[in-house]
Amino acid sequence: MTWKFRLYIAGMTPIANRAITNIKRICDQHLPDDYDLTVIDLNKQPSLAETDQIVAIPTLLRMRPEPRRKVIGDLSDTQKVITGLQIQS
Amino acid sequence: MTEHLPDESSHLVQEPQFYETLVTQSQDGIIIIDDDGVVQFANPAARQMFAGRAHRLVGFHLGTPAIDEPVEMVLPGGTSALEVEMRATEIEWAGSKATLATLRDISLLKQTVSNLHKRIMELECLMSLGEFAADTSLDERAILTRTAELLPSAMKHRQSAVVKIAWEDSLYQAGSTAQARFTLRVPLESAEKNRGFIEVGYTEMHPETDEGPFQAEEHKFLLAVAARLVSILEHKSVMSELEFHSRLINAVGESVIATEPDGKIVFWNQGAVSTYGWRANEVMGRNIMDVTVPENARSSAGKIMQSVNQWGRWSGEFTVKRKSGERFPAIVSNEPIYSNEGKPIAVIGVSRDVSTRQQEARERETLMLAIEQVPEAILITNHGGIISFANSAFLRLTDNTLENLAGQHYKVLELAADKPGFVGLCDKLDQPALWKGSITSVNDRGTNHDNEAIISPVHNSRGQLIGHVAAIRDVSVEASLTRQLHHAQKLEAVGQLAGGVAHDFNNMLGLILGNAEIALDQLNQDDVIFQDIRQIIEAADRAANITRQLLAFARKQNISPRTVDLKESVVAISNMLARLIGEHISLTMRTDSATWPVYMDPVQLDQILANLVINARDAIEGEGRIEVSTGNASIDEAYTLGRPDVEPGDYTVLSVTDNGVGMEKSILSNIFEPFFTTKATGKGSGLGLSTVYGIVKQNSGFIDVESEPGRGTTFSIFLPRYESHTPAATIKPREIALPTGDETILVVEDLPDLLKLARRYLIKLGYKVLATTLPEEAFEIVAGHDVDLLLVDVLLPQMTGPVLYQKLQQRDPTLRCVYMSGYSADALAQDDVSIQDIHFLEKPFTLQRLANKVREALERGR
């Protein structure tokens, strides 16, 4: 099963950069070759945020496996990311 | 905040209401999120933050905070995005793990920082523009290019910003605004004239909550940039124009100096550097008076400056000085510059060194004056034959004015019958090569003059013919002098020839006369041949007379000069002269009592008077009048210019005037030639005037003849004034008796016949005679005899007569001497023998003259 994530950012800010770097590191470590990460810039695609009920940026949304789960922030607290996304093997 | 918290031990903190109040009243949002990311609690501030974003915050799936330090979060949506700082702490909530998150609104702070950052960028941008303005190496194009490159960094969304600047007809871009989704354009205007625009675009959408993609500040900033850019470009344009003008002003040769109204130098061009020798940095700020005006000219320079400031432009010539102190004349033009209010703000002074021009003008003037004043007639024509110049001499000779001639073709100089001018000049004025030759001019009285002309083509530096110059010199005086010289030379040559012939002829005559006299002496008057021999003697006498005249003409006449009082001599001879001319002609003597004495042989004076009076008599047909006068004349240099044979000085003048037929000019030039006569054959010998000429020349005098046909002739004889203390002699009556003696006489003569004749004469006179043809023998003879007198020929083969006499005199100082010679005393003078102590016997001599001379010599020795 491929894990599917959406990372919502608003422009390539330093926080957004940190968030992307952190989630990639975590996924590469815990879900190697088994994840799909889509970065969505709200500045370019503002409509998706409403659908996904995103009210804080950055927000990482686990699309699959269901149910959806969210973590927010720059994802610097790896443990919280892992528990929040329940990607503990 | 802790300062305001009550002490933990106080009872207040024990109250649950205290914490509730804190949480509900907190400005920060406080939320509690469970492990599934669902909000379990939110205080009013948090709810306010998410209002419009989450329908109901508590129970909303916000997400688990995964941060280990405060993180800036964006809460999108709503009327505008909200920026918050989020902190997170793990807590226990209802027995489970949860996260306490606090959210602080930092939108205002972020906005402030962002604005500040933007202002800094804008400032940097504007500062860069300022640098462009100051950088003289940047031209308009470079400034526009750099501004276009610089501008995106100053925009709010620099990453997606693109810029296009249009200025006049050129475009400068950073990125492509064609791809921009949003653009903002501000105009570039100067003096209300549209000269282009600045257009900024964002290639990405940056929704701003209330003002659209571009904020008001960006618009203002771009307007500021536009204004600044226009100002810079105009300044640059002005500067480059100024630089252009500065270069232009430096390129002109004139000195251009700008001063403030008080004279302070503010501009000094390259021309001023060359002219005045000061470099610009040496004089900037100094007063013009101290730099270029000589001290003694400062007061007038001050007046000029005053007048410039007051009345406007002043121009004229003024003496200025260089750095070296050297003064020079300059043409100066001063003009003030006024402000918009009409106040003088500067004075522009343009000056030019005219010393060279003045020098050239002076040289040209000198040249023109020289050409104008030379005696030569100068005419200059151009290539087309048009007269461009004629000097005074030319105008005078052609009776013209420059106004009439200048601009006319030289053909106007064709000689007209009634006008003076040059014969054939026009034919020479178009010749391609130099022409030299004689040209005759005709003056206004119709008289011809000889001229020497040089007509030369004139070429320019490229060798092209540009005209002709004619220089014509009146040589009539020279021609006249040359003719006189030729005439004098002819007379001289004839004189030498005549003198030579007469000398030899004289010796022969001497023999004829001597032998005839001896033969006659041995005859009675009754003898048949007595009359024949007498006629031989008379004929020989006449022949001797002719040779004497020839010798006089040739200036080889033997003379005994002495001081002669001319007026007395003239009076003394007047009776004899009266007899010569006859009764039908009146003779008047007019003598000036102050007449200066002359030094000459009185016999020659008689010859002059007799010949001139006879000449005058022969010129008178029928009755007439002759006047003989004496007087003085001082001849100056001016008179001698036309008479190369005359020396300036004091002269005694003897004039003989007749009212006879007079002479034509053509005759006048020949009258002194021997054997030239206009008299009927047999009436004159043709030697009379030649004799006068020779005598006058021999005595360093000259003759002036004035004659006009029908009006008579005046011969004026000019003889040098003699200044001596010895009293002047008058002519003494001649001795007639034949003096005799018994003294011993030694005769030395190389011609045996003459020796024999002299011996026979002397014996006849009673003298004892010793004779030899050889000078050497004379010494032996003198040694053996008591000799009283030496009769010796001047020119002997071995030694001259004077040398022989000198040597013999060394043995016998009382020895007297008489020289015989066919020549004058000139030969003796060459041997440095004192002329006045010596007695001459002119060959051929008669018995009478020999007797007289010998006796005179012997008597003087007593």
PDB file of C-alpha atoms in Angstrom, chain B residues 484-593:
ATOM      1  CA  GLN B 484      78.466 109.814 -71.214  1.00  0.00           C
ATOM      2  CA  LEU B 485      80.827 107.090 -70.108  1.00  0.00           C
ATOM      3  CA  HIS B 486      81.098 105.722 -73.620  1.00  0.00           C
ATOM      4  CA  HIS B 487      81.762 109.224 -74.854  1.00  0.00           C
ATOM      5  CA  ALA B 488      84.454 109.821 -72.240  1.00  0.00           C
ATOM      6  CA  GLN B 489      86.022 106.480 -73.047  1.00  0.00           C
ATOM      7  CA  LYS B 490      86.005 107.359 -76.736  1.00  0.00           C
ATOM      8  CA  LEU B 491      87.676 110.696 -76.055  1.00  0.00           C
ATOM      9  CA  GLU B 492      90.219 108.960 -73.869  1.00  0.00           C
ATOM     10  CA  ALA B 493      91.028 106.418 -76.574  1.00  0.00           C
ATOM     11  CA  VAL B 494      91.263 109.093 -79.239  1.00  0.00           C
ATOM     12  CA  GLY B 495      93.465 111.118 -76.898  1.00  0.00           C
ATOM     13  CA  GLN B 496      95.867 108.237 -76.353  1.00  0.00           C
ATOM     14  CA  LEU B 497      96.088 107.594 -80.054  1.00  0.00           C
ATOM     15  CA  ALA B 498      96.568 111.267 -80.858  1.00  0.00           C
ATOM     16  CA  GLY B 499      99.093 111.679 -78.053  1.00  0.00           C
ATOM     17  CA  GLY B 500     101.173 108.728 -79.277  1.00  0.00           C
ATOM     18  CA  VAL B 501     101.193 109.920 -82.845  1.00  0.00           C
ATOM     19  CA  ALA B 502     101.933 113.514 -81.844  1.00  0.00           C
ATOM     20  CA  HIS B 503     104.923 112.452 -79.732  1.00  0.00           C
ATOM     21  CA  ASP B 504     106.679 110.650 -82.578  1.00  0.00           C
ATOM     22  CA  PHE B 505     105.598 113.321 -84.989  1.00  0.00           C
ATOM     23  CA  ASN B 506     107.068 115.958 -82.684  1.00  0.00           C
ATOM     24  CA  ASN B 507     110.501 114.363 -82.728  1.00  0.00           C
ATOM     25  CA  MET B 508     110.470 114.381 -86.526  1.00  0.00           C
ATOM     26  CA  LEU B 509     109.296 118.008 -86.500  1.00  0.00           C
ATOM     27  CA  GLY B 510     112.079 118.857 -84.081  1.00  0.00           C
ATOM     28  CA  LEU B 511     114.647 117.533 -86.550  1.00  0.00           C
ATOM     29  CA  ILE B 512     113.027 119.372 -89.459  1.00  0.00           C
ATOM     30  CA  LEU B 513     112.758 122.605 -87.525  1.00  0.00           C
ATOM     31  CA  GLY B 514     116.224 122.380 -85.983  1.00  0.00           C
ATOM     32  CA  ASN B 515     118.023 121.510 -89.178  1.00  0.00           C
ATOM     33  CA  ALA B 516     116.078 124.108 -91.123  1.00  0.00           C
ATOM     34  CA  GLU B 517     117.010 126.759 -88.580  1.00  0.00           C
ATOM     35  CA  ILE B 518     120.731 125.748 -88.718  1.00  0.00           C
ATOM     36  CA  ALA B 519     120.596 125.752 -92.514  1.00  0.00           C
ATOM     37  CA  LEU B 520     118.900 129.149 -92.511  1.00  0.00           C
ATOM     38  CA  ASP B 521     121.527 130.434 -90.137  1.00  0.00           C
ATOM     39  CA  GLN B 522     124.247 129.610 -92.659  1.00  0.00           C
ATOM     40  CA  LEU B 523     122.432 131.443 -95.495  1.00  0.00           C
ATOM     41  CA  ASN B 524     122.187 135.087 -96.498  1.00  0.00           C
ATOM     42  CA  GLN B 525     118.766 136.526 -97.027  1.00  0.00           C
ATOM     43  CA  ASP B 526     119.679 136.965-100.657  1.00  0.00           C
ATOM     44  CA  ASP B 527     120.260 133.305-101.209  1.00  0.00           C
ATOM     45  CA  VAL B 528     117.763 131.617-103.514  1.00  0.00           C
ATOM     46  CA  ILE B 529     116.794 128.953-101.036  1.00  0.00           C
ATOM     47  CA  PHE B 530     116.601 131.320 -98.003  1.00  0.00           C
ATOM     48  CA  GLN B 531     112.844 131.940 -98.479  1.00  0.00           C
ATOM     49  CA  ASP B 532     112.235 128.242 -99.196  1.00  0.00           C
ATOM     50  CA  ILE B 533     113.877 127.187 -95.974  1.00  0.00           C
ATOM     51  CA  ARG B 534     112.014 129.933 -94.095  1.00  0.00           C
ATOM     52  CA  GLN B 535     108.708 128.522 -95.409  1.00  0.00           C
ATOM     53  CA  ILE B 536     109.866 125.060 -94.233  1.00  0.00           C
ATOM     54  CA  ILE B 537     110.388 126.551 -90.753  1.00  0.00           C
ATOM     55  CA  GLU B 538     106.984 128.300 -90.780  1.00  0.00           C
ATOM     56  CA  ALA B 539     105.206 125.136 -91.921  1.00  0.00           C
ATOM     57  CA  ALA B 540     107.014 123.108 -89.289  1.00  0.00           C
ATOM     58  CA  ASP B 541     105.964 125.702 -86.683  1.00  0.00           C
ATOM     59  CA  ARG B 542     102.306 125.344 -87.693  1.00  0.00           C
ATOM     60  CA  ALA B 543     102.646 121.570 -87.602  1.00  0.00           C
ATOM     61  CA  ALA B 544     104.222 121.812 -84.144  1.00  0.00           C
ATOM     62  CA  ASN B 545     101.298 123.940 -83.053  1.00  0.00           C
ATOM     63  CA  ILE B 546      98.857 121.224 -84.120  1.00  0.00           C
ATOM     64  CA  THR B 547     100.773 118.537 -82.306  1.00  0.00           C
ATOM     65  CA  ARG B 548     100.792 120.749 -79.213  1.00  0.00           C
ATOM     66  CA  GLN B 549      97.038 120.979 -79.328  1.00  0.00           C
ATOM     67  CA  LEU B 550      96.766 117.243 -79.804  1.00  0.00           C
ATOM     68  CA  LEU B 551      99.028 116.746 -76.808  1.00  0.00           C
ATOM     69  CA  ALA B 552      96.941 119.188 -74.813  1.00  0.00           C
ATOM     70  CA  PHE B 553      93.827 117.200 -75.675  1.00  0.00           C
ATOM     71  CA  ALA B 554      95.617 113.997 -74.729  1.00  0.00           C
ATOM     72  CA  ARG B 555      96.639 115.677 -71.481  1.00  0.00           C
ATOM     73  CA  LYS B 556     100.297 115.066 -72.365  1.00  0.00           C
ATOM     74  CA  GLN B 557     101.128 118.688 -72.690  1.00  0.00           C
ATOM     75  CA  ASN B 558     104.141 119.772 -70.633  1.00  0.00           C
ATOM     76  CA  ILE B 559     102.848 122.257 -68.110  1.00  0.00           C
ATOM     77  CA  SER B 560     104.230 124.480 -65.386  1.00  0.00           C
ATOM     78  CA  PRO B 561     101.276 124.972 -63.050  1.00  0.00           C
ATOM     79  CA  ARG B 562     101.184 127.776 -60.538  1.00  0.00           C
ATOM     80  CA  THR B 563      98.594 129.766 -58.621  1.00  0.00           C
ATOM     81  CA  VAL B 564      96.672 131.886 -61.044  1.00  0.00           C
ATOM     82  CA  ASP B 565      94.273 134.722 -60.317  1.00  0.00           C
ATOM     83  CA  LEU B 566      91.658 134.032 -62.941  1.00  0.00           C
ATOM     84  CA  LYS B 567      90.025 137.453 -63.022  1.00  0.00           C
ATOM     85  CA  GLU B 568      93.337 139.238 -63.446  1.00  0.00           C
ATOM     86  CA  SER B 569      94.486 136.804 -66.104  1.00  0.00           C
ATOM     87  CA  VAL B 570      91.261 137.324 -68.008  1.00  0.00           C
ATOM     88  CA  VAL B 571      91.623 141.082 -67.892  1.00  0.00           C
ATOM     89  CA  ALA B 572      95.275 140.810 -68.938  1.00  0.00           C
ATOM     90  CA  ILE B 573      94.434 138.820 -72.056  1.00  0.00           C
ATOM     91  CA  SER B 574      91.344 140.819 -72.976  1.00  0.00           C
ATOM     92  CA  ASN B 575      93.143 143.028 -75.528  1.00  0.00           C
ATOM     93  CA  MET B 576      94.569 140.039 -77.346  1.00  0.00           C
ATOM     94  CA  LEU B 577      91.102 138.432 -77.334  1.00  0.00           C
ATOM     95  CA  ALA B 578      89.517 141.613 -78.690  1.00  0.00           C
ATOM     96  CA  ARG B 579      91.929 141.509 -81.612  1.00  0.00           C
ATOM     97  CA  LEU B 580      91.000 137.851 -82.252  1.00  0.00           C
ATOM     98  CA  ILE B 581      87.264 138.508 -82.658  1.00  0.00           C
ATOM     99  CA  GLY B 582      87.270 141.649 -84.716  1.00  0.00           C
ATOM    100  CA  GLU B 583      85.263 144.849 -84.484  1.00  0.00           C
ATOM    101  CA  HIS B 584      81.792 143.653 -85.433  1.00  0.00           C
ATOM    102  CA  ILE B 585      81.540 141.592 -82.251  1.00  0.00           C
ATOM    103  CA  SER B 586      81.478 143.217 -78.835  1.00  0.00           C
ATOM    104  CA  LEU B 587      83.470 141.585 -76.065  1.00  0.00           C
ATOM    105  CA  THR B 588      82.375 142.106 -72.472  1.00  0.00           C
ATOM    106  CA  MET B 589      84.461 141.048 -69.483  1.00  0.00           C
ATOM    107  CA  ARG B 590      82.589 140.523 -66.265  1.00  0.00           C
ATOM    108  CA  THR B 591      84.793 139.416 -63.444  1.00  0.00           C
ATOM    109  CA  ASP B 592      83.694 138.777 -59.922  1.00  0.00           C
ATOM    110  CA  SER B 593      86.215 140.326 -57.578  1.00  0.00           C
TER     111      SER B 593
END
